[in-house]
Amino acid sequence: MRVYEIGDYTKGLSLHIVERPDPVPGHGEVVMNVRATGVNARDLSIMEGALTTRAMPYTRVPLSDNAGDVLAVGPGVDQVEVGDRVTMTHYWQWLDGDWNVSMAEQDYAATLDGFLAEQVVVPAEALVKIPDSMTYEDASTLQSAGLTAWNAVVEAGQVRSCDTILTLGTGGVSVFGMQWAKMLGAQTIVTSSSDDKLERVRALGADYTINYRNSPDWSQEVLDLTDGKGVNVVLNNVGMQEMEKCLLSCASNGRVMYIGANPVAHSQSTSEPVALTRFPNLIIKDLTIKGIIVGSRRMFVDLVQAMTTNQIKPVIDKVFDFDNFLDAIPYMKSGEKLGKIVIRVQ
Ligand SMILES: NC(=O)c1ccc[n+]([C@@H]2O[C@H](COP(=O)([O-])OP(=O)(O)OC[C@H]3O[C@@H](n4cnc5c(N)ncnc54)[C@H](OP(=O)(O)O)[C@@H]3O)[C@@H](O)[C@H]2O)c1
């Protein structure tokens, strides 16, 4: 079978295809025949050796998004059968309940080889069945961006139909955040550097939009759009440099979901994350800043069920074939995309 290895990233982007023996499942494991995967912001950091938390071996296989079918099952597997269409979260040990940082030790595409491969061995207990109505490509957009936005809006955010949510940019997390908030009947405000993208997110259901490039003081626009009240939940997918404006955008009891510092935040005013020195409104408005770490398998099951019930489709910008994966990286970095990029594996 063929896989991409990240290669010697100290010399720049060094991804290349290698042949490996077909994997054999151990006890409690299955072999997933990977049909589709996708690129996320953290994958860029991994492939370029810029993930600050851990050094990667040059043989690491990247990409944590995944959708496929069961090719072979090992002894002791009763959760799935050969031929089942399946997917899983990349922090696979977070099955339910609270997150524990020790679960980050088992992380597909970071501590374990990821899904830019024709076959991957995975634990059967982690798998979630893909509904018949969902394509592999659609299913492969959900594990990182979709689930993170689900956690931020539905679980931690506790968004209600009377709420307004603000989500920054038109990347994968942001567009899913808008979709989950609309599903719950909430109002949505989406920002972008591009009027064309803002028109597209309005067509996808955004109620209000703000061009953050033309309106650097965008938190004032958020207050104007909400009659001075502010929003109930903010998805900060951009970084600490936007945190002050996120706090200024909040209504009383507002919650800012801190999701990440985007390595492809091409249009931000400063390229380095900045230390937050003031926390405007934090006390007087009783605000919360909450870190978000993707989501559990149980949340993922809920997400997949909700997509089926509400007939929600992910927003896929472009699909690349496995052999042309290297073309996906400059496209991802160009900032042209809206929503997700998918890699069709086989
Ligand atoms: N905590 C977690 O578990 C978790 C999980 C998934 C992702 N993340 C993180 O979440 C972040 C977003 O991920 P993603 O997959 O959505 O990335 P993405 O798809 O690459 O999104 C990039 C988008 O960010 C927007 N952007 C850039 N600078 C901005 C600014 N100053 N203000 C507002 N928007 C800006 C751009 O929108 P426009 O082009 O419209 O301007 C761009 O399209 C990344 O940092 C990622 O690492 C964290």
Coordinates of C-alpha atoms and ligand atoms in Angstrom, one line a residue:
M1 CA 0.0 0.0 0.0
R2 CA 1.0 3.6 -0.6
V3 CA 1.4 6.3 2.1
Y4 CA 2.8 9.8 2.1
E5 CA 5.6 10.4 4.7
I6 CA 6.4 14.0 5.8
G7 CA 10.1 13.6 5.1
D8 CA 12.9 15.8 6.3
Y9 CA 10.9 19.0 7.1
T10 CA 14.1 20.8 8.2
K11 CA 14.8 21.2 4.5
G12 CA 11.3 22.5 3.7
L13 CA 8.2 20.7 2.6
S14 CA 9.5 17.2 1.9
L15 CA 6.4 15.0 1.5
H16 CA 6.8 12.0 -0.7
I17 CA 5.0 8.7 -1.5
V18 CA 6.5 5.4 -0.2
E19 CA 5.4 1.8 -0.4
R20 CA 4.7 0.0 2.8
P21 CA 3.6 -3.6 3.5
D22 CA -0.2 -3.9 3.9
P23 CA -1.0 -3.6 7.6
V24 CA -2.4 -6.5 9.7
P25 CA -4.9 -5.8 12.5
G26 CA -4.1 -6.9 16.0
H27 CA -6.5 -7.7 18.8
G28 CA -9.4 -5.2 18.9
E29 CA -8.1 -3.5 15.7
V30 CA -9.3 -3.2 12.2
V31 CA -7.7 -2.1 8.9
M32 CA -9.5 0.9 7.4
N33 CA -9.4 1.2 3.6
V34 CA -9.1 5.0 3.5
R35 CA -11.4 6.6 0.9
A36 CA -11.0 10.2 1.8
T37 CA -9.1 12.5 4.0
G38 CA -8.5 16.3 4.3
V39 CA -6.0 19.0 5.2
N40 CA -6.4 21.1 8.3
A41 CA -4.4 24.0 9.6
R42 CA -2.5 21.8 12.1
D43 CA -1.5 19.5 9.3
L44 CA 0.4 22.3 7.6
S45 CA 2.3 22.9 10.9
I46 CA 3.1 19.2 11.2
M47 CA 4.3 18.9 7.6
E48 CA 6.5 22.0 7.9
G49 CA 7.9 20.9 11.2
A50 CA 6.3 23.9 12.9
L51 CA 4.2 22.1 15.5
T52 CA 5.8 23.5 18.6
T53 CA 4.5 20.8 21.0
R54 CA 6.4 17.8 19.6
A55 CA 9.0 16.9 17.0
M56 CA 7.8 14.5 14.3
P57 CA 9.7 11.5 12.9
Y58 CA 10.4 12.0 9.2
T59 CA 8.4 8.9 8.5
R60 CA 5.2 10.3 10.0
V61 CA 2.1 9.9 7.8
P62 CA 0.1 13.2 8.0
L63 CA -3.6 14.1 8.0
S64 CA -6.1 13.3 10.7
D65 CA -9.4 13.6 8.8
N66 CA -10.7 10.2 7.6
A67 CA -13.4 8.2 6.0
G68 CA -13.2 4.7 4.7
D69 CA -14.4 1.1 5.0
V70 CA -13.4 -1.9 7.0
L71 CA -11.0 -4.1 5.0
A72 CA -10.1 -6.6 7.7
V73 CA -10.9 -7.2 11.4
G74 CA -8.6 -8.5 14.1
P75 CA -9.5 -10.9 16.9
G76 CA -12.0 -9.7 19.5
V77 CA -13.7 -7.2 17.2
D78 CA -17.5 -7.2 17.4
Q79 CA -18.2 -3.5 16.8
V80 CA -17.9 -3.5 13.0
E81 CA -17.7 -5.9 10.1
V82 CA -15.7 -6.1 6.9
G83 CA -17.3 -3.6 4.4
D84 CA -18.8 -1.2 7.0
R85 CA -18.3 2.5 6.2
V86 CA -16.5 4.1 9.1
T87 CA -14.7 7.1 10.5
M88 CA -13.1 8.2 13.8
T89 CA -11.7 11.1 15.8
H90 CA -8.0 11.6 15.8
Y91 CA -7.7 11.8 19.7
W92 CA -9.3 8.3 19.6
Q93 CA -9.1 7.6 23.4
W94 CA -11.6 10.4 24.1
L95 CA -14.6 8.2 23.8
D96 CA -17.0 10.0 26.3
G97 CA -17.0 12.1 29.4
D98 CA -14.3 14.7 30.2
W99 CA -11.1 15.4 28.3
N100 CA -7.9 14.4 30.0
V101 CA -4.6 15.7 28.5
S102 CA -3.1 12.2 28.7
M103 CA -5.4 11.4 25.8
A104 CA -3.2 13.6 23.5
E105 CA -0.5 10.9 23.7
Q106 CA -2.6 8.9 21.1
D107 CA -3.1 11.3 18.3
Y108 CA -3.5 10.2 14.6
A109 CA -1.2 12.2 12.4
A110 CA 0.9 13.5 15.3
T111 CA 1.9 10.6 17.7
L112 CA 0.5 7.9 15.3
D113 CA 0.6 7.7 11.6
G114 CA -2.3 9.5 10.0
F115 CA -4.7 9.0 7.1
L116 CA -2.8 10.1 4.0
A117 CA -2.5 6.4 3.3
E118 CA -4.4 3.7 1.4
Q119 CA -4.7 1.6 4.6
V120 CA -4.5 2.4 8.3
V121 CA -4.8 0.2 11.4
V122 CA -7.3 1.7 13.9
P123 CA -9.0 0.6 17.1
A124 CA -12.5 -0.8 16.5
E125 CA -13.9 0.8 19.7
A126 CA -13.1 4.2 18.2
L127 CA -15.1 3.8 15.0
V128 CA -18.3 5.6 14.1
K129 CA -20.4 4.2 11.3
I130 CA -21.0 6.6 8.3
P131 CA -24.7 6.8 7.4
D132 CA -25.7 5.6 3.9
S133 CA -26.8 9.1 3.0
M134 CA -23.3 10.5 3.6
T135 CA -20.5 10.3 1.0
Y136 CA -17.0 9.4 2.1
E137 CA -15.9 12.9 1.0
D138 CA -18.5 14.6 3.1
A139 CA -17.7 12.3 6.1
S140 CA -14.0 13.1 5.8
T141 CA -14.5 16.8 6.6
L142 CA -15.9 16.3 10.1
Q143 CA -13.3 14.9 12.4
S144 CA -11.3 18.1 13.1
A145 CA -13.1 21.2 11.9
G146 CA -16.7 19.9 12.1
L147 CA -16.3 18.3 15.5
T148 CA -14.4 21.3 17.0
A149 CA -17.1 23.6 15.9
W150 CA -19.7 21.2 17.2
N151 CA -18.1 21.2 20.6
A152 CA -17.8 25.0 20.6
V153 CA -21.4 25.7 19.6
V154 CA -23.4 22.7 20.9
E155 CA -21.5 21.3 23.8
A156 CA -19.4 24.0 25.5
G157 CA -21.3 26.9 23.8
Q158 CA -24.7 25.6 24.8
V159 CA -26.1 27.9 22.0
R160 CA -29.9 28.4 22.1
S161 CA -32.3 29.6 19.4
C162 CA -32.5 33.1 21.0
D163 CA -28.7 33.5 20.8
T164 CA -26.4 35.2 18.3
I165 CA -23.1 33.7 17.5
L166 CA -20.0 35.3 15.9
T167 CA -17.6 33.2 14.0
L168 CA -14.3 34.5 12.6
G169 CA -13.3 33.9 9.0
T170 CA -14.6 31.4 6.4
G171 CA -12.3 28.5 7.1
G172 CA -13.4 25.0 8.0
V173 CA -14.2 25.5 11.7
S174 CA -15.9 28.8 11.1
V175 CA -18.3 27.6 8.4
F176 CA -19.2 24.5 10.4
G177 CA -19.8 26.8 13.4
M178 CA -22.2 28.8 11.4
Q179 CA -24.0 25.7 10.2
W180 CA -24.4 24.2 13.7
A181 CA -25.7 27.5 15.0
K182 CA -28.2 27.8 12.2
M183 CA -29.3 24.2 12.9
L184 CA -30.1 25.3 16.5
G185 CA -32.1 28.3 15.2
A186 CA -29.6 30.9 16.4
Q187 CA -28.6 34.1 14.5
T188 CA -25.1 34.1 13.0
I189 CA -22.5 36.8 12.2
V190 CA -19.5 35.7 10.0
T191 CA -16.4 37.8 9.3
S192 CA -14.1 37.5 6.2
S193 CA -11.4 39.4 4.4
S194 CA -13.3 38.9 1.1
D195 CA -16.7 40.3 0.1
D196 CA -17.1 37.5 -2.4
K197 CA -16.7 34.9 0.4
L198 CA -19.2 36.9 2.6
E199 CA -21.7 36.7 -0.2
R200 CA -21.2 33.0 -0.4
V201 CA -21.7 32.5 3.4
R202 CA -24.8 34.6 3.3
A203 CA -26.1 32.2 0.6
L204 CA -25.2 29.4 3.0
G205 CA -27.3 30.9 5.8
A206 CA -25.2 33.6 7.6
D207 CA -27.5 36.3 8.8
Y208 CA -25.0 39.1 9.0
T209 CA -21.5 39.5 7.7
I210 CA -18.5 41.8 8.3
N211 CA -15.4 42.4 6.2
Y212 CA -12.7 42.5 8.9
R213 CA -10.2 43.9 6.4
N214 CA -12.3 46.9 5.6
S215 CA -13.5 47.2 9.2
P216 CA -10.5 46.7 11.5
D217 CA -12.7 47.9 14.3
W218 CA -15.1 45.0 13.7
S219 CA -16.2 44.5 17.3
Q220 CA -18.0 47.8 17.1
E221 CA -19.8 46.5 14.0
V222 CA -20.9 43.5 16.0
L223 CA -22.3 45.7 18.7
D224 CA -24.1 47.8 16.0
L225 CA -25.6 44.7 14.4
T226 CA -26.9 43.5 17.8
D227 CA -28.4 46.9 19.0
G228 CA -25.4 47.4 21.3
K229 CA -26.1 44.1 23.1
G230 CA -23.3 41.9 21.7
V231 CA -23.2 38.2 20.9
N232 CA -23.6 35.2 23.2
V233 CA -20.9 33.0 21.8
V234 CA -17.7 33.8 19.8
L235 CA -15.7 31.2 17.9
N236 CA -12.1 32.5 17.9
N237 CA -10.4 30.4 15.3
V238 CA -7.7 33.0 14.5
G239 CA -5.6 33.6 17.6
M240 CA -4.9 35.7 20.6
Q241 CA -4.4 38.8 18.6
E242 CA -8.1 38.8 18.0
M243 CA -9.1 38.0 21.6
E244 CA -9.6 41.5 22.8
K245 CA -12.1 42.2 20.0
C246 CA -13.8 38.9 20.7
L247 CA -14.3 40.0 24.3
L248 CA -15.5 43.4 23.2
S249 CA -18.1 41.7 20.9
C250 CA -19.7 39.8 23.8
A251 CA -23.1 40.3 25.4
S252 CA -23.4 39.8 29.2
N253 CA -22.6 36.2 30.1
G254 CA -21.0 35.8 26.7
R255 CA -18.6 32.9 26.0
V256 CA -15.5 33.1 23.8
M257 CA -14.4 29.7 22.5
Y258 CA -10.7 29.7 22.0
I259 CA -10.0 27.3 19.2
G260 CA -6.6 28.1 17.9
A261 CA -3.9 30.3 16.4
N262 CA -4.2 29.9 12.7
P263 CA -1.0 29.3 10.8
V264 CA -2.7 30.4 7.6
A265 CA -4.2 33.6 9.1
H266 CA -2.7 35.4 6.1
S267 CA -4.8 38.5 6.6
Q268 CA -4.2 39.2 10.3
S269 CA -2.5 42.4 11.3
T270 CA 0.3 40.8 13.2
S271 CA 1.8 37.4 12.3
E272 CA 2.9 36.5 15.8
P273 CA 0.3 35.6 18.5
V274 CA 0.3 38.4 21.1
A275 CA 0.0 38.2 24.8
L276 CA -3.4 39.4 26.0
T277 CA -2.7 42.3 28.4
R278 CA -6.2 43.4 29.0
F279 CA -9.5 41.5 29.3
P280 CA -12.1 44.1 28.5
N281 CA -15.6 43.4 29.9
L282 CA -14.5 40.1 31.5
I283 CA -15.8 40.9 35.0
I284 CA -18.4 43.5 34.4
K285 CA -20.1 41.4 31.7
D286 CA -19.4 38.0 33.5
L287 CA -17.7 36.6 30.4
T288 CA -16.0 33.2 29.9
I289 CA -13.0 32.3 27.8
K290 CA -13.1 28.5 27.2
G291 CA -10.4 26.4 25.4
I292 CA -11.8 23.9 23.0
I293 CA -10.0 20.6 22.1
V294 CA -11.8 19.0 19.2
G295 CA -14.4 16.6 20.8
S296 CA -15.2 13.1 22.0
R297 CA -16.5 10.1 20.1
R298 CA -19.9 10.6 21.8
M299 CA -20.0 14.2 20.5
F300 CA -19.0 12.9 17.1
V301 CA -21.9 10.3 17.1
D302 CA -24.3 13.2 18.0
L303 CA -22.9 15.3 15.2
V304 CA -23.3 12.6 12.5
Q305 CA -26.8 11.9 13.7
A306 CA -27.7 15.6 13.6
M307 CA -26.4 16.0 10.1
T308 CA -28.6 13.1 8.9
T309 CA -31.7 14.3 10.7
N310 CA -31.3 17.9 9.6
Q311 CA -29.9 17.0 6.1
I312 CA -26.8 19.2 6.6
K313 CA -24.0 18.9 4.1
P314 CA -20.4 20.1 4.7
V315 CA -19.1 22.9 2.5
I316 CA -16.4 21.4 0.4
D317 CA -14.3 24.0 -1.6
K318 CA -12.2 21.6 -3.6
V319 CA -11.3 17.9 -3.9
F320 CA -7.7 16.8 -4.8
D321 CA -6.7 13.2 -5.8
F322 CA -4.2 11.3 -3.6
D323 CA -1.5 11.5 -6.4
N324 CA -1.9 15.3 -6.6
F325 CA -1.9 15.9 -2.9
L326 CA 1.1 18.3 -3.1
D327 CA -1.2 20.7 -5.1
A328 CA -3.5 21.0 -2.1
I329 CA -0.9 22.7 0.1
P330 CA -0.3 25.9 -1.9
Y331 CA -4.1 26.1 -2.5
M332 CA -4.7 25.8 1.3
K333 CA -2.1 28.5 1.9
S334 CA -3.4 30.8 -0.8
G335 CA -6.4 31.7 1.4
E336 CA -8.7 31.3 -1.6
K337 CA -10.7 28.4 -0.1
L338 CA -14.0 28.6 1.8
G339 CA -14.9 25.7 4.0
K340 CA -13.0 22.4 3.5
I341 CA -10.4 20.8 1.2
V342 CA -10.8 17.0 0.7
I343 CA -8.3 14.5 -0.6
R344 CA -9.8 11.5 -2.5
V345 CA -7.6 8.6 -1.6
Q346 CA -9.1 5.7 -3.6
Ligands
LIG1 N1 -8.7 23.4 19.2 C1 -8.9 22.5 18.3 O1 -9.1 21.3 18.7 C2 -8.8 22.8 16.9 C3 -9.4 21.9 16.0 C4 -9.4 22.3 14.6 C5 -8.8 23.5 14.2 N2 -8.2 24.3 15.2 C6 -7.6 25.5 14.9 O2 -8.6 26.4 14.4 C7 -8.1 27.3 13.5 C8 -8.9 27.3 12.2 O3 -8.9 26.1 11.6 P1 -9.5 25.9 10.2 O4 -9.4 24.5 9.9 O5 -10.9 26.5 10.2 O6 -8.6 26.8 9.3 P2 -8.8 27.2 7.8 O7 -9.8 26.5 7.2 O8 -7.4 27.3 7.2 O9 -9.3 28.8 8.0 C9 -8.5 29.8 7.6 C10 -9.4 31.1 7.6 O10 -9.0 31.9 8.6 C11 -9.6 33.2 8.3 N3 -8.8 34.3 8.9 C12 -7.4 34.5 8.7 N4 -7.1 35.7 9.4 C13 -8.2 36.1 10.0 C14 -8.5 37.2 10.8 N5 -7.6 38.1 11.2 N6 -9.8 37.4 11.2 C15 -10.7 36.5 10.9 N7 -10.5 35.4 10.1 C16 -9.3 35.2 9.7 C17 -9.6 33.3 6.8 O11 -10.9 33.7 6.4 P3 -11.2 34.6 5.2 O12 -10.4 34.0 4.0 O13 -12.6 34.5 5.0 O14 -10.7 36.0 5.5 C18 -9.1 31.9 6.4 O15 -9.9 31.5 5.3 C19 -6.6 26.8 13.3 O16 -5.8 27.6 14.2 C20 -6.6 25.4 13.7 O17 -5.4 25.0 14.1 C21 -8.2 23.9 16.5

